[in-house]
Amino acid sequence: MPSSSAGPGVAYVAGTFDTKGHELTFIADCVRTAGVRAVTVDLSTTGAKSSADISAATVAGHHPEGAAAVFTGDRGSAIAAMTLAFRRFITSRTDLGGLISAGGSGGTALVTPAMRDLAVGVPKVMVSTMASGDVRPYVGPSDICMMYSVTDVSGINRISEQVLSNAANALAGMIAHHRTPSAAGKPAIGLTMFGVTTPCVQGVTAALADRYDCLVFHATGTGGQSMEKLADSRLLAGIIDISTTEVCDLLMGGVLACTEDRFGAIIRTKLPYVVSCGALDMVNFGAPETVPAHYSGRCFYPHNPQVTLMRTTAEENACMGVWIGERLNRMEGPVRLLIPEGGVSMIDRPGQPFHDPEADKALFDALERTVVQTANRRLIRRPEHINDAGFIAALVANFLEIA
């Protein structure tokens, strides 16, 4: 996978040259004027010839079933196939310095999956008519720069000329002034944190800061994805996944859900991995009126006017224990699962609103029943609360043991 450590390289200007050729050529010319090499890539699915340096047929040839799978004559299947072909094409480039495109909803959906496949740190700029709305489906956990086109990407006028040249110069500047990570002397590790596990994560980072560059991710759905994106990009030396709360929202319909691929990067990379049960006692919703009606009568806690927390039940916890345990069983690298029997969040203590020992026990027992322990994969029960000093010390000791 092309990574930011490769240094300055070529700017790839990609898009549908049958409809956006004039605009994409303008971007490439601006990049070259800024002193950066540029290569144009056609992603059209009509089969028409274009002025691009790399033809649509060449890109389509990267589809697993060949170019014929792209040029089907059916717009929907052709675009889906070209999207896959371009993802395989762009990640095969060894001279990639950055990627830029411009388009509407179709062009944005066509190019951004390939941008997300690139490592964090590789410059990515998408000029889009969709950039003023909800861009999460396009950006995901990546560092894509979305720039609103203001006018449609249709011709060079007094507005588009300025917007497109700004985007081109931004990409050229990122490529020309590539920065080597300042903390390169220390290996980086990822940690997940939620408000109710903050003391734990802060204690762990303080204990490891002299040895590691500690990157903390807010477990808001996208946060976990971002951490795993760095793992897949080979930018992490290990992970201490303290706050796995995103699983609650995935399985119970909360608003801060992870994807089905949660833990997938650890399975793929075999990184040293310490994991715990932080905030698995809560599902996140918006304001109280947004909570689904079928959850009426449950135990709720108003975190703030915009966030309502719902306590998970023993049944839900047992389901989560199995879901997480089955994924841990697929990990072949060194794994340590630490269970805090004293509680999994700030509000899961005696006297606090989410204190429910029976619900916690259902989670812990399901994990212990499901996780297949080996010499490399161990489950460790601890008597402390997740934010207690003893539990923090145990997390640190277990990570240092396997890292």
CSV table of N, CA, C and O in Angstrom, one decimal, residues 319-373:
chain,number,residue,atom,x,y,z
A,319,CYS,N,-24.8,-11.3,24.5
A,319,CYS,CA,-24.6,-11.2,23.0
A,319,CYS,C,-23.3,-10.6,22.6
A,319,CYS,O,-22.6,-11.0,21.7
A,320,MET,N,-23.0,-9.4,23.3
A,320,MET,CA,-21.8,-8.7,22.9
A,320,MET,C,-20.6,-9.6,23.3
A,320,MET,O,-19.6,-9.6,22.5
A,321,GLY,N,-20.6,-10.3,24.4
A,321,GLY,CA,-19.5,-11.1,24.8
A,321,GLY,C,-19.2,-12.2,23.7
A,321,GLY,O,-18.0,-12.4,23.4
A,322,VAL,N,-20.2,-12.8,23.2
A,322,VAL,CA,-20.1,-13.8,22.1
A,322,VAL,C,-19.5,-13.1,20.8
A,322,VAL,O,-18.6,-13.6,20.2
A,323,TRP,N,-20.1,-12.0,20.5
A,323,TRP,CA,-19.7,-11.3,19.2
A,323,TRP,C,-18.2,-10.9,19.3
A,323,TRP,O,-17.5,-11.1,18.3
A,324,ILE,N,-17.8,-10.3,20.4
A,324,ILE,CA,-16.4,-9.9,20.6
A,324,ILE,C,-15.5,-11.1,20.6
A,324,ILE,O,-14.5,-11.2,20.0
A,325,GLY,N,-15.9,-12.1,21.5
A,325,GLY,CA,-15.1,-13.3,21.6
A,325,GLY,C,-14.8,-14.0,20.4
A,325,GLY,O,-13.7,-14.5,20.1
A,326,GLU,N,-15.8,-14.1,19.5
A,326,GLU,CA,-15.6,-14.8,18.2
A,326,GLU,C,-14.6,-14.1,17.3
A,326,GLU,O,-13.8,-14.8,16.6
A,327,ARG,N,-14.5,-12.8,17.4
A,327,ARG,CA,-13.5,-12.1,16.6
A,327,ARG,C,-12.1,-12.2,17.3
A,327,ARG,O,-11.1,-12.3,16.6
A,328,LEU,N,-12.1,-12.2,18.6
A,328,LEU,CA,-10.8,-12.4,19.2
A,328,LEU,C,-10.2,-13.8,18.8
A,328,LEU,O,-9.0,-13.9,18.7
A,329,ASN,N,-11.0,-14.8,18.7
A,329,ASN,CA,-10.6,-16.1,18.3
A,329,ASN,C,-9.9,-16.2,16.9
A,329,ASN,O,-9.2,-17.1,16.6
A,330,ARG,N,-10.2,-15.2,16.1
A,330,ARG,CA,-9.7,-15.1,14.8
A,330,ARG,C,-8.3,-14.4,14.7
A,330,ARG,O,-7.6,-14.4,13.7
A,331,MET,N,-7.9,-13.9,15.9
A,331,MET,CA,-6.6,-13.2,15.9
A,331,MET,C,-5.5,-14.2,16.2
A,331,MET,O,-5.5,-14.9,17.1
A,332,GLU,N,-4.5,-14.1,15.3
A,332,GLU,CA,-3.3,-15.0,15.4
A,332,GLU,C,-2.1,-14.3,16.1
A,332,GLU,O,-1.1,-15.0,16.4
A,333,GLY,N,-2.2,-13.0,16.3
A,333,GLY,CA,-1.1,-12.3,17.0
A,333,GLY,C,-1.3,-12.4,18.5
A,333,GLY,O,-2.2,-13.0,19.0
A,334,PRO,N,-0.4,-11.8,19.3
A,334,PRO,CA,-0.5,-11.9,20.7
A,334,PRO,C,-1.7,-11.0,21.2
A,334,PRO,O,-1.8,-9.9,20.9
A,335,VAL,N,-2.5,-11.6,22.0
A,335,VAL,CA,-3.8,-11.0,22.5
A,335,VAL,C,-3.9,-11.2,24.0
A,335,VAL,O,-3.7,-12.3,24.5
A,336,ARG,N,-4.3,-10.1,24.7
A,336,ARG,CA,-4.6,-10.2,26.1
A,336,ARG,C,-5.9,-9.4,26.3
A,336,ARG,O,-6.0,-8.3,26.1
A,337,LEU,N,-6.9,-10.2,26.8
A,337,LEU,CA,-8.2,-9.6,27.1
A,337,LEU,C,-8.3,-9.4,28.6
A,337,LEU,O,-8.2,-10.4,29.4
A,338,LEU,N,-8.3,-8.2,29.1
A,338,LEU,CA,-8.4,-7.9,30.5
A,338,LEU,C,-9.8,-7.5,30.9
A,338,LEU,O,-10.4,-6.6,30.3
A,339,ILE,N,-10.4,-8.2,31.9
A,339,ILE,CA,-11.8,-8.0,32.3
A,339,ILE,C,-11.7,-7.2,33.7
A,339,ILE,O,-11.2,-7.8,34.7
A,340,PRO,N,-12.3,-6.0,33.8
A,340,PRO,CA,-12.4,-5.3,35.0
A,340,PRO,C,-13.7,-5.7,35.8
A,340,PRO,O,-14.7,-5.1,35.6
A,341,GLU,N,-13.5,-6.6,36.7
A,341,GLU,CA,-14.7,-7.1,37.4
A,341,GLU,C,-15.4,-6.0,38.3
A,341,GLU,O,-16.6,-6.2,38.7
A,342,GLY,N,-14.7,-4.9,38.6
A,342,GLY,CA,-15.2,-3.9,39.4
A,342,GLY,C,-16.1,-2.9,38.7
A,342,GLY,O,-16.7,-2.0,39.3
A,343,GLY,N,-16.2,-3.0,37.4
A,343,GLY,CA,-17.0,-2.1,36.6
A,343,GLY,C,-16.3,-1.6,35.4
A,343,GLY,O,-15.1,-1.6,35.3
A,344,VAL,N,-17.1,-1.3,34.3
A,344,VAL,CA,-16.5,-1.0,33.0
A,344,VAL,C,-16.6,0.5,32.6
A,344,VAL,O,-16.1,0.9,31.5
A,345,SER,N,-17.2,1.4,33.5
A,345,SER,CA,-17.2,2.8,33.2
A,345,SER,C,-17.3,3.6,34.5
A,345,SER,O,-17.6,3.0,35.6
A,346,MET,N,-17.2,4.9,34.4
A,346,MET,CA,-17.3,5.8,35.5
A,346,MET,C,-18.7,5.6,36.2
A,346,MET,O,-18.8,5.8,37.4
A,347,ILE,N,-19.7,5.4,35.4
A,347,ILE,CA,-21.1,5.3,36.0
A,347,ILE,C,-21.5,3.8,36.3
A,347,ILE,O,-22.7,3.6,36.5
A,348,ASP,N,-20.5,2.9,36.2
A,348,ASP,CA,-20.7,1.5,36.6
A,348,ASP,C,-19.9,1.2,37.8
A,348,ASP,O,-19.0,0.4,37.8
A,349,ARG,N,-20.3,1.9,38.9
A,349,ARG,CA,-19.7,1.6,40.2
A,349,ARG,C,-20.8,1.6,41.3
A,349,ARG,O,-21.9,2.1,41.0
A,350,PRO,N,-20.6,1.1,42.4
A,350,PRO,CA,-21.6,1.1,43.5
A,350,PRO,C,-22.1,2.5,43.7
A,350,PRO,O,-21.3,3.5,43.9
A,351,GLY,N,-23.4,2.7,43.7
A,351,GLY,CA,-24.0,4.1,43.9
A,351,GLY,C,-24.1,4.9,42.6
A,351,GLY,O,-24.8,5.9,42.7
A,352,GLN,N,-23.6,4.4,41.5
A,352,GLN,CA,-23.7,5.1,40.2
A,352,GLN,C,-24.9,4.5,39.4
A,352,GLN,O,-25.3,3.4,39.6
A,353,PRO,N,-25.4,5.3,38.5
A,353,PRO,CA,-26.7,4.9,37.8
A,353,PRO,C,-26.6,3.6,37.0
A,353,PRO,O,-27.6,3.0,36.8
A,354,PHE,N,-25.5,3.3,36.5
A,354,PHE,CA,-25.4,2.1,35.6
A,354,PHE,C,-24.7,0.9,36.4
A,354,PHE,O,-24.4,-0.1,35.7
A,355,HIS,N,-24.6,1.0,37.7
A,355,HIS,CA,-24.0,-0.1,38.4
A,355,HIS,C,-25.0,-1.3,38.3
A,355,HIS,O,-26.1,-1.3,38.8
A,356,ASP,N,-24.6,-2.4,37.7
A,356,ASP,CA,-25.4,-3.6,37.5
A,356,ASP,C,-24.5,-4.8,37.5
A,356,ASP,O,-24.1,-5.3,36.4
A,357,PRO,N,-24.1,-5.4,38.6
A,357,PRO,CA,-23.2,-6.5,38.6
A,357,PRO,C,-23.6,-7.7,37.8
A,357,PRO,O,-22.8,-8.4,37.2
A,358,GLU,N,-25.0,-7.9,37.8
A,358,GLU,CA,-25.5,-9.1,37.1
A,358,GLU,C,-25.3,-8.9,35.6
A,358,GLU,O,-24.9,-9.9,34.9
A,359,ALA,N,-25.5,-7.7,35.1
A,359,ALA,CA,-25.3,-7.4,33.7
A,359,ALA,C,-23.9,-7.6,33.3
A,359,ALA,O,-23.5,-8.1,32.3
A,360,ASP,N,-23.0,-7.0,34.1
A,360,ASP,CA,-21.6,-7.1,33.9
A,360,ASP,C,-21.1,-8.6,33.9
A,360,ASP,O,-20.3,-9.0,33.0
A,361,LYS,N,-21.6,-9.4,34.8
A,361,LYS,CA,-21.3,-10.8,34.9
A,361,LYS,C,-21.7,-11.5,33.7
A,361,LYS,O,-20.9,-12.4,33.2
A,362,ALA,N,-22.8,-11.2,33.1
A,362,ALA,CA,-23.3,-11.9,31.9
A,362,ALA,C,-22.3,-11.6,30.7
A,362,ALA,O,-22.0,-12.5,29.9
A,363,LEU,N,-21.7,-10.4,30.7
A,363,LEU,CA,-20.7,-10.0,29.7
A,363,LEU,C,-19.4,-10.8,29.9
A,363,LEU,O,-18.9,-11.4,29.0
A,364,PHE,N,-19.0,-10.8,31.1
A,364,PHE,CA,-17.7,-11.4,31.5
A,364,PHE,C,-17.8,-12.9,31.2
A,364,PHE,O,-16.8,-13.5,30.7
A,365,ASP,N,-18.9,-13.5,31.7
A,365,ASP,CA,-19.0,-15.0,31.5
A,365,ASP,C,-19.1,-15.4,30.1
A,365,ASP,O,-18.5,-16.4,29.6
A,366,ALA,N,-19.8,-14.6,29.3
A,366,ALA,CA,-19.9,-14.9,27.8
A,366,ALA,C,-18.5,-14.8,27.1
A,366,ALA,O,-18.2,-15.6,26.3
A,367,LEU,N,-17.8,-13.8,27.5
A,367,LEU,CA,-16.4,-13.7,27.0
A,367,LEU,C,-15.6,-14.9,27.3
A,367,LEU,O,-14.9,-15.5,26.5
A,368,GLU,N,-15.7,-15.3,28.6
A,368,GLU,CA,-14.8,-16.4,29.1
A,368,GLU,C,-15.3,-17.7,28.4
A,368,GLU,O,-14.4,-18.6,28.1
A,369,ARG,N,-16.6,-17.9,28.2
A,369,ARG,CA,-17.0,-19.1,27.5
A,369,ARG,C,-16.6,-19.1,26.0
A,369,ARG,O,-16.4,-20.2,25.4
A,370,THR,N,-16.6,-17.9,25.4
A,370,THR,CA,-16.4,-17.9,24.0
A,370,THR,C,-14.9,-17.9,23.6
A,370,THR,O,-14.5,-18.5,22.6
A,371,VAL,N,-14.1,-17.1,24.3
A,371,VAL,CA,-12.7,-16.9,23.9
A,371,VAL,C,-11.9,-18.3,24.1
A,371,VAL,O,-11.9,-18.8,25.2
A,372,VAL,N,-11.3,-18.7,23.1
A,372,VAL,CA,-10.5,-19.9,23.1
A,372,VAL,C,-9.1,-19.5,23.5
A,372,VAL,O,-8.4,-18.9,22.7
A,373,GLN,N,-8.7,-19.8,24.7
A,373,GLN,CA,-7.4,-19.4,25.2
A,373,GLN,C,-6.3,-20.3,24.7
A,373,GLN,O,-6.4,-21.5,24.6
